JSON list of C-alpha atoms in Angstrom, two decimals:
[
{"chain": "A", "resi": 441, "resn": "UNK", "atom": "CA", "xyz": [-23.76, 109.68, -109.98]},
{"chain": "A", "resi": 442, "resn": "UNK", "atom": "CA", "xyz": [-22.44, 112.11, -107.61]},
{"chain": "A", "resi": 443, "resn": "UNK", "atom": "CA", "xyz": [-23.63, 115.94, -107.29]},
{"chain": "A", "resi": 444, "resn": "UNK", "atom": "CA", "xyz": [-19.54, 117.05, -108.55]},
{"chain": "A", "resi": 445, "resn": "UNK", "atom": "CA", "xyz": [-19.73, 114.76, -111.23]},
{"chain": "A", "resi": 446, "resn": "UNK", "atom": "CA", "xyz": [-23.74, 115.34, -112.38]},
{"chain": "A", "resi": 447, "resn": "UNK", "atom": "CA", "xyz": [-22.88, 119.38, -112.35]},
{"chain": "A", "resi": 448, "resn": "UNK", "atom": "CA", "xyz": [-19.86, 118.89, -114.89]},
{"chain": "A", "resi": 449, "resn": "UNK", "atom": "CA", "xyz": [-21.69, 116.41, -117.14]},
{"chain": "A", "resi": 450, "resn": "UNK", "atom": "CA", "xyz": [-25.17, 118.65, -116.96]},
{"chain": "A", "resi": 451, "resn": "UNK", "atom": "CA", "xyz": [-22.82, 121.04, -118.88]},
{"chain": "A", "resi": 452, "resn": "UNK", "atom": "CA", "xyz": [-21.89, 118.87, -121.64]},
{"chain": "A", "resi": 453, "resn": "UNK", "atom": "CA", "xyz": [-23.33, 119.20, -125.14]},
{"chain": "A", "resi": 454, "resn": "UNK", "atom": "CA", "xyz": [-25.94, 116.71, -125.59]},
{"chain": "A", "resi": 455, "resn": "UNK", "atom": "CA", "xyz": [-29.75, 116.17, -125.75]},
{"chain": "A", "resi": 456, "resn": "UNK", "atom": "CA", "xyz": [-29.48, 113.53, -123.02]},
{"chain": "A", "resi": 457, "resn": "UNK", "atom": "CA", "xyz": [-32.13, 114.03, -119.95]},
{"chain": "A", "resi": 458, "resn": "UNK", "atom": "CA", "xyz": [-30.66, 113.01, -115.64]},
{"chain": "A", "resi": 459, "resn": "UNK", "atom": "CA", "xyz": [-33.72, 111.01, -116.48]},
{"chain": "A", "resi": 460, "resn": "UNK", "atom": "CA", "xyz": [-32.01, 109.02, -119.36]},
{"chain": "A", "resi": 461, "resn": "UNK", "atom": "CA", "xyz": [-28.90, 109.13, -117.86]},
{"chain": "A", "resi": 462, "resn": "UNK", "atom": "CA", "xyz": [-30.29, 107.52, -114.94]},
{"chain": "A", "resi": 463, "resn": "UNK", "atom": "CA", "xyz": [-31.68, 104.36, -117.17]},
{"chain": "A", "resi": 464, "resn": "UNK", "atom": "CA", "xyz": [-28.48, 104.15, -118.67]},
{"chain": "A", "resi": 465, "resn": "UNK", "atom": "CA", "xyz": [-26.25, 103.77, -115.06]},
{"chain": "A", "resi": 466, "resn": "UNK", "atom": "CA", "xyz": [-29.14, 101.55, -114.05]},
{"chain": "A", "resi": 467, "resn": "UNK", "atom": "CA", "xyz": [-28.92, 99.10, -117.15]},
{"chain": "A", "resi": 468, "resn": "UNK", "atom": "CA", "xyz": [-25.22, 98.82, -116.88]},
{"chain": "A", "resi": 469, "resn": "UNK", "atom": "CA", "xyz": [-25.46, 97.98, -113.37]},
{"chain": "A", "resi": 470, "resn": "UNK", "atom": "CA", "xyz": [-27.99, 95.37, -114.38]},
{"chain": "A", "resi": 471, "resn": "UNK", "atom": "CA", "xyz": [-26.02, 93.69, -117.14]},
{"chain": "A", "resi": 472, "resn": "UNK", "atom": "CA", "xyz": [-23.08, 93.39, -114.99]},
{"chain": "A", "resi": 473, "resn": "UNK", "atom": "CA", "xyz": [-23.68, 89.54, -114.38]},
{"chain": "A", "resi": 474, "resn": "UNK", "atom": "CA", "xyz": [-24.00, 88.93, -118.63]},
{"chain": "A", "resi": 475, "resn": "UNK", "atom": "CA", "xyz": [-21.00, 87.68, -120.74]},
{"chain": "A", "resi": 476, "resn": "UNK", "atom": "CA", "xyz": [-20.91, 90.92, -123.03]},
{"chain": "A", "resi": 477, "resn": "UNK", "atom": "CA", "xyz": [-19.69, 94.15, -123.75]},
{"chain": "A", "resi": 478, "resn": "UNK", "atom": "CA", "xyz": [-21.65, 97.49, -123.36]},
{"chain": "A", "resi": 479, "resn": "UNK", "atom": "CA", "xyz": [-21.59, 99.05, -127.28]},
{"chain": "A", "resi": 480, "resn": "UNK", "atom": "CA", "xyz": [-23.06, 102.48, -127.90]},
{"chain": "A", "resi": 481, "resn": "UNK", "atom": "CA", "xyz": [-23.65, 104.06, -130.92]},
{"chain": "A", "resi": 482, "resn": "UNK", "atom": "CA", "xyz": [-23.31, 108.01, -131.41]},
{"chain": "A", "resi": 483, "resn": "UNK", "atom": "CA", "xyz": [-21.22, 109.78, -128.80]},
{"chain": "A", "resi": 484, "resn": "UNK", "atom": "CA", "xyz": [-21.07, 113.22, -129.76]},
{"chain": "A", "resi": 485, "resn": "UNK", "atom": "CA", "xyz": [-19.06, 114.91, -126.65]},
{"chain": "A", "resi": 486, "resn": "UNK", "atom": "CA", "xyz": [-19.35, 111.82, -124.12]},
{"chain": "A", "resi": 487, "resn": "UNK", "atom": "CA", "xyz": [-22.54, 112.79, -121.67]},
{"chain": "A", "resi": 488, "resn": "UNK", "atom": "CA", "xyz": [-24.34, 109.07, -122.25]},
{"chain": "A", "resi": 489, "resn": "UNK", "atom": "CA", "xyz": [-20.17, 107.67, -122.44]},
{"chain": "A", "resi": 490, "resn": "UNK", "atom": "CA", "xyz": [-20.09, 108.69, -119.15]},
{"chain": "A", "resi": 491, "resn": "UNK", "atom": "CA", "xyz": [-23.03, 107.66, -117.29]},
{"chain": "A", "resi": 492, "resn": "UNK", "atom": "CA", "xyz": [-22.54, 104.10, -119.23]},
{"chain": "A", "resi": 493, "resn": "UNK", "atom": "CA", "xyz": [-19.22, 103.74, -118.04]},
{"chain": "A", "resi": 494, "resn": "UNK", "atom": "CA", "xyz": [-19.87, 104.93, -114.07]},
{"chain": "A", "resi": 495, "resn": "UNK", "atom": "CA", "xyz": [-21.40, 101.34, -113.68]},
{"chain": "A", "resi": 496, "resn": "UNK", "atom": "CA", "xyz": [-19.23, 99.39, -116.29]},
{"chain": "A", "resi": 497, "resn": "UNK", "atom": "CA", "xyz": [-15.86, 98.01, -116.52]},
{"chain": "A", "resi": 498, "resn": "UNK", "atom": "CA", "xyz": [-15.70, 98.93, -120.38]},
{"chain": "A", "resi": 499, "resn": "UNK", "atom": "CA", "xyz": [-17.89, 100.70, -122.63]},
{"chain": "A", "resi": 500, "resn": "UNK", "atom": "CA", "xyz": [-16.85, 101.01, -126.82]},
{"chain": "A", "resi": 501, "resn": "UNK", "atom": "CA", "xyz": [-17.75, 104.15, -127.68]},
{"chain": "A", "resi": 502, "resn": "UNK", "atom": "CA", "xyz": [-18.31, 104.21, -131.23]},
{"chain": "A", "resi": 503, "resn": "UNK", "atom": "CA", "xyz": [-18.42, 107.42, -133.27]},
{"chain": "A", "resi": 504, "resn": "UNK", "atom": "CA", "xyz": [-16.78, 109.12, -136.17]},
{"chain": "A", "resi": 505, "resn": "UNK", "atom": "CA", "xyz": [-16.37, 112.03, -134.18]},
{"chain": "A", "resi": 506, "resn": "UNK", "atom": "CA", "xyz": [-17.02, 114.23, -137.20]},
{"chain": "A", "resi": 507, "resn": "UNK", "atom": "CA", "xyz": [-19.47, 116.60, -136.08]},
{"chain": "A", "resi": 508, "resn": "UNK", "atom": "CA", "xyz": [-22.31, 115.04, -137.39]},
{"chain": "A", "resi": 509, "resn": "UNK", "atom": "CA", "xyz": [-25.48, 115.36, -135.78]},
{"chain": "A", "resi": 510, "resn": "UNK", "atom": "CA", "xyz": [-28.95, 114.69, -136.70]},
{"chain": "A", "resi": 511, "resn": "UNK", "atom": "CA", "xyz": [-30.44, 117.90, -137.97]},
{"chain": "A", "resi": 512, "resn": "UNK", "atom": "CA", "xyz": [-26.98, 119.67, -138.06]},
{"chain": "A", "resi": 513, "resn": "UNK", "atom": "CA", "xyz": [-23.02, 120.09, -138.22]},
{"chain": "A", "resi": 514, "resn": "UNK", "atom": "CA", "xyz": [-20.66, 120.95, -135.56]},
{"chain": "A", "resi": 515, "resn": "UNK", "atom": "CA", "xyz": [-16.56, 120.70, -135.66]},
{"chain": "A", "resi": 516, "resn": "UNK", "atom": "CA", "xyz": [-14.72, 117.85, -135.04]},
{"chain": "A", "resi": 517, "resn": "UNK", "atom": "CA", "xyz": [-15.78, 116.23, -131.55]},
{"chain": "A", "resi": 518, "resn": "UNK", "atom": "CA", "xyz": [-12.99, 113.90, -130.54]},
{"chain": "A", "resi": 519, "resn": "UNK", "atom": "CA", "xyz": [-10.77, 116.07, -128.65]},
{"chain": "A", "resi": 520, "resn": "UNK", "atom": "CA", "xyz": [-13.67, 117.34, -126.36]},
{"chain": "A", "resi": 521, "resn": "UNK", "atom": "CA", "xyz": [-15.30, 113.95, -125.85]},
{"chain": "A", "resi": 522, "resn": "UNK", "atom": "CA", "xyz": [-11.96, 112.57, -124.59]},
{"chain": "A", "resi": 523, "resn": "UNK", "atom": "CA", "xyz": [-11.29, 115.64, -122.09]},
{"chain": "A", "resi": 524, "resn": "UNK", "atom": "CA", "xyz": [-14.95, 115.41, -121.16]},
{"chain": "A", "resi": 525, "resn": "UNK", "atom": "CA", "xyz": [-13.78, 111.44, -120.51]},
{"chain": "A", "resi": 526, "resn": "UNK", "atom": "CA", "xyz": [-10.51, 112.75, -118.30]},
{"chain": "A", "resi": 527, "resn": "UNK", "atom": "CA", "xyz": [-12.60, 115.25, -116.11]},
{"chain": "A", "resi": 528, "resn": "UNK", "atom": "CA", "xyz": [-15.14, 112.73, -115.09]},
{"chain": "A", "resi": 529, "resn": "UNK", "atom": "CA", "xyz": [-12.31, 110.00, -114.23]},
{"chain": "A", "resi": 530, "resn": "UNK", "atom": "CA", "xyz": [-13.94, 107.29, -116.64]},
{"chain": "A", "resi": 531, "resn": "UNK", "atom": "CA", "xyz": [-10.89, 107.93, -119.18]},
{"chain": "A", "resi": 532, "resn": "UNK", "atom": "CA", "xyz": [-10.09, 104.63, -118.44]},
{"chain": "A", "resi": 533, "resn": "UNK", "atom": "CA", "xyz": [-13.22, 102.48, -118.96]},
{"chain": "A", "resi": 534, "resn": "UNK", "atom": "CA", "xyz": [-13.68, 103.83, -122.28]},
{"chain": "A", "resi": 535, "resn": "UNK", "atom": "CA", "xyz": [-12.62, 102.48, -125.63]},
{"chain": "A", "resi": 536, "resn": "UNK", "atom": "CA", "xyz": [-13.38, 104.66, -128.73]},
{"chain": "A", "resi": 537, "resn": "UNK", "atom": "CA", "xyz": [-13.91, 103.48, -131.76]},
{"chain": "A", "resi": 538, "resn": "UNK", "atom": "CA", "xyz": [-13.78, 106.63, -134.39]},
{"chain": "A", "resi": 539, "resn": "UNK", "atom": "CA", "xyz": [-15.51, 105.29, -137.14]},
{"chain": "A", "resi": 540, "resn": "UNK", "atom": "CA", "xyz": [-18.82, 105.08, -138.36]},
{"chain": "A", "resi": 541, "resn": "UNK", "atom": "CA", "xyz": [-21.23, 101.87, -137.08]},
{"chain": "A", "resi": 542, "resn": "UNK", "atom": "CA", "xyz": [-21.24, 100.83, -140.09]},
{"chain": "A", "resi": 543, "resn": "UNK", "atom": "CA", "xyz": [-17.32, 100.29, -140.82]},
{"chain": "A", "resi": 544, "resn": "UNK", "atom": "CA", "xyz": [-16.81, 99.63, -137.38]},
{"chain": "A", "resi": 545, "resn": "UNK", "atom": "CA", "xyz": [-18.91, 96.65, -137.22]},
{"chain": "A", "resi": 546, "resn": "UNK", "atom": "CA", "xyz": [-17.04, 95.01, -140.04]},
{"chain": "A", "resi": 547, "resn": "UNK", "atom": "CA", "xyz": [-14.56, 94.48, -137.56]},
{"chain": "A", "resi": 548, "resn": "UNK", "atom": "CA", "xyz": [-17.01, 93.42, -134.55]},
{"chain": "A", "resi": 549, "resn": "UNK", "atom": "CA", "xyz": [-16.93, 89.80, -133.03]},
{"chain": "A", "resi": 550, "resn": "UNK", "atom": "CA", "xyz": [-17.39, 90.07, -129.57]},
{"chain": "A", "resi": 551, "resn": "UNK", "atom": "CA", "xyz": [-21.21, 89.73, -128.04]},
{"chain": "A", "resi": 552, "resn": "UNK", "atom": "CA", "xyz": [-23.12, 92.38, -126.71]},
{"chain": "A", "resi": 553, "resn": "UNK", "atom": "CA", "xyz": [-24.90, 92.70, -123.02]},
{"chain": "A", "resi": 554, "resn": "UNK", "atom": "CA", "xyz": [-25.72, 96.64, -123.26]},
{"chain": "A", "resi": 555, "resn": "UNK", "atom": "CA", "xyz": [-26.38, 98.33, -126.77]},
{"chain": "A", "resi": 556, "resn": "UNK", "atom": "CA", "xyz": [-27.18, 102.01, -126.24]},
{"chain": "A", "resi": 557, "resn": "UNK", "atom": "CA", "xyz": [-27.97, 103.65, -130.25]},
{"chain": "A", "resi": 558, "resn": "UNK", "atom": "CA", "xyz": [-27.77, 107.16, -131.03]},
{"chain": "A", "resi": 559, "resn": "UNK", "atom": "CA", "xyz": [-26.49, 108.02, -133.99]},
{"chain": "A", "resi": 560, "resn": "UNK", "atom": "CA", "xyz": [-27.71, 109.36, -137.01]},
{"chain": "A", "resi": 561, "resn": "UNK", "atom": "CA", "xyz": [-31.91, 109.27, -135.91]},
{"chain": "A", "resi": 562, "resn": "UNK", "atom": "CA", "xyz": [-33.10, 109.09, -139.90]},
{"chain": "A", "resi": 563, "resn": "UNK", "atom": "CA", "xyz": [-34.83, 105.84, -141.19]},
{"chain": "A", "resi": 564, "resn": "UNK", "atom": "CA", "xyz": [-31.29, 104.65, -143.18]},
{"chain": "A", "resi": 565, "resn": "UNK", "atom": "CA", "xyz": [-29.13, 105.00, -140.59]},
{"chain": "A", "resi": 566, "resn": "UNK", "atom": "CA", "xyz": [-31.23, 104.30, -137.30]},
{"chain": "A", "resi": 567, "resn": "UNK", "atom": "CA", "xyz": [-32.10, 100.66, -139.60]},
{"chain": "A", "resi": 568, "resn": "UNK", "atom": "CA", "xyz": [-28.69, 100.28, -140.06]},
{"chain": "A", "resi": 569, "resn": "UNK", "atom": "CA", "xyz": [-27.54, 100.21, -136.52]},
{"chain": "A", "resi": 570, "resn": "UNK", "atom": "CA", "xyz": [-29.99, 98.48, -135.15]},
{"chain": "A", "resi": 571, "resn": "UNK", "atom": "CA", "xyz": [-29.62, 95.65, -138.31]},
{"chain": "A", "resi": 572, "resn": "UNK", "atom": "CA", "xyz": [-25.76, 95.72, -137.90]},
{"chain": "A", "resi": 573, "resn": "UNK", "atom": "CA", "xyz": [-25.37, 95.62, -134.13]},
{"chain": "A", "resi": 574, "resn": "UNK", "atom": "CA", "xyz": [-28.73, 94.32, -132.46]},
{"chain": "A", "resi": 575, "resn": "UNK", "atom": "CA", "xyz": [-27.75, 90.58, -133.46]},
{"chain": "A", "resi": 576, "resn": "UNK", "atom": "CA", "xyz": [-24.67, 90.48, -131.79]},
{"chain": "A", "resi": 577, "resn": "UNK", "atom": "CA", "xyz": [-26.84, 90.97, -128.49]},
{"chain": "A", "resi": 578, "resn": "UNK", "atom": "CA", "xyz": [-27.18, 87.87, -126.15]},
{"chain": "A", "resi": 579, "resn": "UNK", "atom": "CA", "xyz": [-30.19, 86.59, -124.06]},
{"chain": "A", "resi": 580, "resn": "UNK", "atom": "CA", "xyz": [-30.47, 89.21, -120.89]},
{"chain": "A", "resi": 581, "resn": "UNK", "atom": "CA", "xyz": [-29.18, 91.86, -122.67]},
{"chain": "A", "resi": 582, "resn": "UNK", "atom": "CA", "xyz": [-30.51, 95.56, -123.57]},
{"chain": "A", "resi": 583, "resn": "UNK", "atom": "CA", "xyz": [-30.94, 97.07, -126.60]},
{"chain": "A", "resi": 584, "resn": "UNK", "atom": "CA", "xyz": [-31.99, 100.98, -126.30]},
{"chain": "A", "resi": 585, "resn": "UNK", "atom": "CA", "xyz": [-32.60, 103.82, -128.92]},
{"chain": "A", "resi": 586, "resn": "UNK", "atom": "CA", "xyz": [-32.41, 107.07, -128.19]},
{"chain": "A", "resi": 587, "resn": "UNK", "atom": "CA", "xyz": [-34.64, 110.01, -129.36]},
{"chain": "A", "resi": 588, "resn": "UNK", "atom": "CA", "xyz": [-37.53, 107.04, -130.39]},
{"chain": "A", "resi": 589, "resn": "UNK", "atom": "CA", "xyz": [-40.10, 107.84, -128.47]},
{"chain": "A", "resi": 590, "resn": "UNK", "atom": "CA", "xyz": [-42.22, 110.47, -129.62]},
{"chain": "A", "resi": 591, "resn": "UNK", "atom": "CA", "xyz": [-39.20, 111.66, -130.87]},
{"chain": "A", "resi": 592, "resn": "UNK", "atom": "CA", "xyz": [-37.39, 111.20, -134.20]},
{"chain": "A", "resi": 593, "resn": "UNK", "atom": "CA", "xyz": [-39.82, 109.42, -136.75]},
{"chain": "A", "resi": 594, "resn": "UNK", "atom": "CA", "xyz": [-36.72, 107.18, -138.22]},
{"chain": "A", "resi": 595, "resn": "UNK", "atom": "CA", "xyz": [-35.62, 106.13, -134.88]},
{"chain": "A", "resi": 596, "resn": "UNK", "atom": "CA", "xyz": [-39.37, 105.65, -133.78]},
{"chain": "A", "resi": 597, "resn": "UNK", "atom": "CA", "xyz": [-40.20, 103.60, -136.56]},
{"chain": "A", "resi": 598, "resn": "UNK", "atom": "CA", "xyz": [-37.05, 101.33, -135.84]},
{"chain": "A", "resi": 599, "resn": "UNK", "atom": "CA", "xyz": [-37.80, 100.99, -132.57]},
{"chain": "A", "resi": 600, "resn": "UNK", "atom": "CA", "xyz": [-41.24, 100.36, -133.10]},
{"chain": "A", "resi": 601, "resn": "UNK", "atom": "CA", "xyz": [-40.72, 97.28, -135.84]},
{"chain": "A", "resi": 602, "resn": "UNK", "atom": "CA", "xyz": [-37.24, 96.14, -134.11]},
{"chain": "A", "resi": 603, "resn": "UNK", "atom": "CA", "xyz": [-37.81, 96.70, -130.48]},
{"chain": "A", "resi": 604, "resn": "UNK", "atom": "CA", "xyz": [-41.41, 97.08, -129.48]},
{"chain": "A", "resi": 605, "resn": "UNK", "atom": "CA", "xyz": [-43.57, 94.67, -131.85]},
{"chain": "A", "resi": 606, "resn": "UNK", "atom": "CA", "xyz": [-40.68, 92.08, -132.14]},
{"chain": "A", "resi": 607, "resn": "UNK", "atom": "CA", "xyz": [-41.35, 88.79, -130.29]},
{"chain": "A", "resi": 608, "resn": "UNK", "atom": "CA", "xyz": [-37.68, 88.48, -129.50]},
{"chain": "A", "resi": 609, "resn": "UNK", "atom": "CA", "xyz": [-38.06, 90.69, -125.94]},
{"chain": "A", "resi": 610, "resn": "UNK", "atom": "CA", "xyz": [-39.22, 89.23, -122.84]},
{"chain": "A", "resi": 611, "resn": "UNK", "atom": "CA", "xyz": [-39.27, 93.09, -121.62]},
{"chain": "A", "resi": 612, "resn": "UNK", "atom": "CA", "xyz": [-40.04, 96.72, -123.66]},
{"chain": "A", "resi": 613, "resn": "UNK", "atom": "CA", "xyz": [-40.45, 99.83, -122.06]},
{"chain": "A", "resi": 614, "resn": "UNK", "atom": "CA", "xyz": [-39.44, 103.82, -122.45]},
{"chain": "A", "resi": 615, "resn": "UNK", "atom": "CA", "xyz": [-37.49, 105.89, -119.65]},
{"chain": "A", "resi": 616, "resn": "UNK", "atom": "CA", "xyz": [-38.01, 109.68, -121.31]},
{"chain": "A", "resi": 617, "resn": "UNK", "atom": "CA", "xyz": [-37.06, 109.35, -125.63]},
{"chain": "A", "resi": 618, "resn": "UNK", "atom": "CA", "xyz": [-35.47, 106.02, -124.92]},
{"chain": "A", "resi": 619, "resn": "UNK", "atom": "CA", "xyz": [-36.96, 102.95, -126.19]},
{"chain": "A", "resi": 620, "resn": "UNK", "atom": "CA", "xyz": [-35.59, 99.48, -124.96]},
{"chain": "A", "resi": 621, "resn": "UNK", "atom": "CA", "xyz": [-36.15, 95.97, -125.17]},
{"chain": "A", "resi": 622, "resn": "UNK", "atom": "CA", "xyz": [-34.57, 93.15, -123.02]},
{"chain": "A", "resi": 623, "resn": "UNK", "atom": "CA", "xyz": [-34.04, 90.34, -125.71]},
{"chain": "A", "resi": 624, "resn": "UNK", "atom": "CA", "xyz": [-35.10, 86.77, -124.07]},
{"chain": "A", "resi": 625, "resn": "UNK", "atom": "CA", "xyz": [-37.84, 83.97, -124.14]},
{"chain": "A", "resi": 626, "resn": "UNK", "atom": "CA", "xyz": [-41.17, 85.65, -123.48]},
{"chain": "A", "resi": 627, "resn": "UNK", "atom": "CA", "xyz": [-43.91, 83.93, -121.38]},
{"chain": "A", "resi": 628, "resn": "UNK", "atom": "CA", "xyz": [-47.17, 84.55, -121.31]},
{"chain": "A", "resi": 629, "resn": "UNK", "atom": "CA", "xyz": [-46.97, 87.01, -118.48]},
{"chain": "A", "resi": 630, "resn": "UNK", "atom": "CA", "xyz": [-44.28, 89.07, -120.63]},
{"chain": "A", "resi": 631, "resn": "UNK", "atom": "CA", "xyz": [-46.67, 89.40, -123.81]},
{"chain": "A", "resi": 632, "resn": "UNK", "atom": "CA", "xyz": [-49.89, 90.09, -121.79]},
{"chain": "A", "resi": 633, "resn": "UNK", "atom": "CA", "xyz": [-47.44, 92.85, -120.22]},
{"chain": "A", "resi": 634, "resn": "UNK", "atom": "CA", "xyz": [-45.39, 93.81, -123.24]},
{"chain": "A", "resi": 635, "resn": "UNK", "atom": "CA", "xyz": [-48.99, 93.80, -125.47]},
{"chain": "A", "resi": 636, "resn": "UNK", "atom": "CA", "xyz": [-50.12, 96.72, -122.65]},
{"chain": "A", "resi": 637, "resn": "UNK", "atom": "CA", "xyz": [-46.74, 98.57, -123.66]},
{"chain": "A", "resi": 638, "resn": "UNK", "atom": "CA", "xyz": [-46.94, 98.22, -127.07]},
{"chain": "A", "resi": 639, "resn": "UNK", "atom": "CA", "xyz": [-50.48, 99.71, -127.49]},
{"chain": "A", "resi": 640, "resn": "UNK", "atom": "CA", "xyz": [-49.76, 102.21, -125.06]},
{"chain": "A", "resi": 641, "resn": "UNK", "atom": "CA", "xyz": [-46.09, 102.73, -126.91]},
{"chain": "A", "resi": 642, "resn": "UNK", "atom": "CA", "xyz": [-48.37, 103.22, -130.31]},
{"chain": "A", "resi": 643, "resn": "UNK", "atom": "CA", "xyz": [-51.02, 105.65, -129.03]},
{"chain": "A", "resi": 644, "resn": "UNK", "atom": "CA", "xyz": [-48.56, 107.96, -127.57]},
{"chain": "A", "resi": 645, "resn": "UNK", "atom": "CA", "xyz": [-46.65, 107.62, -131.10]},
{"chain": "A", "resi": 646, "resn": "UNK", "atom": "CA", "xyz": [-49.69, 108.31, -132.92]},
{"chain": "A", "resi": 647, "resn": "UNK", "atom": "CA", "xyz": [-50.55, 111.12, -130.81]},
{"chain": "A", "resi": 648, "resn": "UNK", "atom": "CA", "xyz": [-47.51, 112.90, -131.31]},
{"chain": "A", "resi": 649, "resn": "UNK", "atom": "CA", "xyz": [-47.19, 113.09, -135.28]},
{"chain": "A", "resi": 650, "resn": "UNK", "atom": "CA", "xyz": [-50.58, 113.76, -135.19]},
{"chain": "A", "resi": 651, "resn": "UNK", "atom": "CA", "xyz": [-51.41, 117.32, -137.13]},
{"chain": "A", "resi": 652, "resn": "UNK", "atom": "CA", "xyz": [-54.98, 118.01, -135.80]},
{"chain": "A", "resi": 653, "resn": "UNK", "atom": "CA", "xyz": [-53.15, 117.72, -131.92]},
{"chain": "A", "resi": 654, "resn": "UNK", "atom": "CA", "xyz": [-51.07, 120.99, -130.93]},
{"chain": "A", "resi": 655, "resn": "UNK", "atom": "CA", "xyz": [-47.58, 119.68, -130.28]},
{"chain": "A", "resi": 656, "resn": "UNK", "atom": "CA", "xyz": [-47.85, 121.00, -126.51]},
{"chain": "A", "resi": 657, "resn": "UNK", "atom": "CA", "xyz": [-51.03, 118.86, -126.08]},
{"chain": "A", "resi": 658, "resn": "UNK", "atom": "CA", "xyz": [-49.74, 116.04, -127.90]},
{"chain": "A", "resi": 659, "resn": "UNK", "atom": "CA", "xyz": [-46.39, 116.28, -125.74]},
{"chain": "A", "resi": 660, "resn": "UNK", "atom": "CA", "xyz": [-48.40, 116.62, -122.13]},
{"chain": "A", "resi": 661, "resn": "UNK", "atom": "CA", "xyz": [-50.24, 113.42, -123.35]},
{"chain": "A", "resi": 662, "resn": "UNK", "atom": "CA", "xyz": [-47.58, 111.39, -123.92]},
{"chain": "A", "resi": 663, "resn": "UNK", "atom": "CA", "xyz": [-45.07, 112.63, -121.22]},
{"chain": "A", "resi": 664, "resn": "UNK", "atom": "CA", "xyz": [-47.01, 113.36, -118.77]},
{"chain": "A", "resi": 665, "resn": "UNK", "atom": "CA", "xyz": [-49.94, 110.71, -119.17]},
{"chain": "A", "resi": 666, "resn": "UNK", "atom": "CA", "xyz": [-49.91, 107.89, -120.83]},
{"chain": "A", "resi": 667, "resn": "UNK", "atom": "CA", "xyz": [-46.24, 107.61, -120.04]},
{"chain": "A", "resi": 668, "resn": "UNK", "atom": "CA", "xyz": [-47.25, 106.70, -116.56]},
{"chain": "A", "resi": 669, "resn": "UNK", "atom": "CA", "xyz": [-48.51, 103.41, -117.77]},
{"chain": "A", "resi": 670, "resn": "UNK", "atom": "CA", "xyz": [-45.11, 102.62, -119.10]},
{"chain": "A", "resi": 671, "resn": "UNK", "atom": "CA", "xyz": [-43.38, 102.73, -115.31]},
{"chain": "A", "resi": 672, "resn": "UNK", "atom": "CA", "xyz": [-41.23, 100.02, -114.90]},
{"chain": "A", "resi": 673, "resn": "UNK", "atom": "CA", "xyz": [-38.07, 99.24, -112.79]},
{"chain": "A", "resi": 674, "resn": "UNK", "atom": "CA", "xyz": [-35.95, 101.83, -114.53]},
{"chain": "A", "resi": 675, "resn": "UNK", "atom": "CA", "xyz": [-38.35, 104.63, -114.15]},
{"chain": "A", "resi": 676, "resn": "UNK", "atom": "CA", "xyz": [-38.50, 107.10, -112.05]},
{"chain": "A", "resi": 677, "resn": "UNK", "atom": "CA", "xyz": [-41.00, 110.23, -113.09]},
{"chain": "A", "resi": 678, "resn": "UNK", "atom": "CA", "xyz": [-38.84, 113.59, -113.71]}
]
């Protein structure tokens, strides 16, 4: 992304890191080659839309736009999402859906190279978008959560079960709060490496929610330490 465009989308409401928003322009780029349509889930004023869509042809955006946020309630976000769409030139690439993940996918057929979730980060609805939309994912493709990693416990326990201990990844890893999995045959070099990720993936978990570890230990830990065993191609340390 370009220093013009990263200074106006810095400025948009969101609780999306450059570091996040780099993983996201890189995964798009990667899925590029894959029969399937980049989906995310939760779009609040457009900051992940946007660096999705820099390195896509189409992203559906899908989101009520109701001001619905976990832990809170803001107005009605439609109207700045789209002119946050217009003044970084991806108006174009983006197709919203305004309604929640779980009416929208009652109207879903196509498959799915690039799922990006973050709605709602509470058990129910984190479950629910990964149950509704993960299967319509095809071999190659990513499936991310936001806010999962020592983050929200709903969306860390999805992401945990769905993502990390689920044998239907050849890759897992974490860029910042995001969680992902690249769904695909694993071989035994893939669980030896995805059985390093998921213990390291747990500790840092358990570390976090911990109450006998101050939350700034607990956060140094996991950010700053064990995260460096979880570099992969997507990372890049803040």
């Amino acid at each position: 992304m370009d220093t013009k465009t990263y200074a106006f989308v810095s400025k948009i409401p969101g609780w999306l890191t450059k570091h996040e928003g780099q993983f996201l322009e890189k995964a798009a780029r990667s899925v590029k080659h894959i029969d399937g349509e980049i989906v995310e889930i939760g779009s609040y004023c457009g900051k992940s839309t946007i660096w999705l869509a820099r390195e896509s042809s189409a992203v559906y955006a899908v989101d009520p736009h109701k001001g619905e946020v976990s832990g809170g309630k803001t107005a009605p976000t439609l109207p700045a999402f789209l002119r946050n769409l217009e003044i970084a030139g991806v108006r174009d690439k983006v197709i919203p859906i305004v309604k929640t993940s779980k009416t929208a996918v009652r109207e879903w057929h196509k498959p799915i190279a690039l799922l990006f979730i973050d709605g709602l980060h509470d058990y129910e609805h984190a479950l629910e978008d990964m149950s509704f939309w993960s299967r319509f994912v095809v071999s190659g493709g990513i499936v991310a959560m936001h806010d999962a990693f020592c983050g929200w416990i709903g969306a860390g326990d999805i992401a945990m079960r769905h993502i990390v201990r689920s044998p239907d990844y050849s890759e897992i890893g974490v860029v910042g709060s995001i969680i992902y999995g690249k769904k695909g045959k694993q071989t035994l070099f893939t669980r030896i490496c995805n059985f390093h990720s998921q213990f390291v993936i747990q500790v840092s978990q358990n570390l976090y929610r911990s109450r006998f570890v101050p939350k700034f230990v607990a956060f140094f830990l996991a950010h700053r330490l064990l995260r460096i065993l979880l570099i992969n191609r997507y990372t890049s340390l803040p």
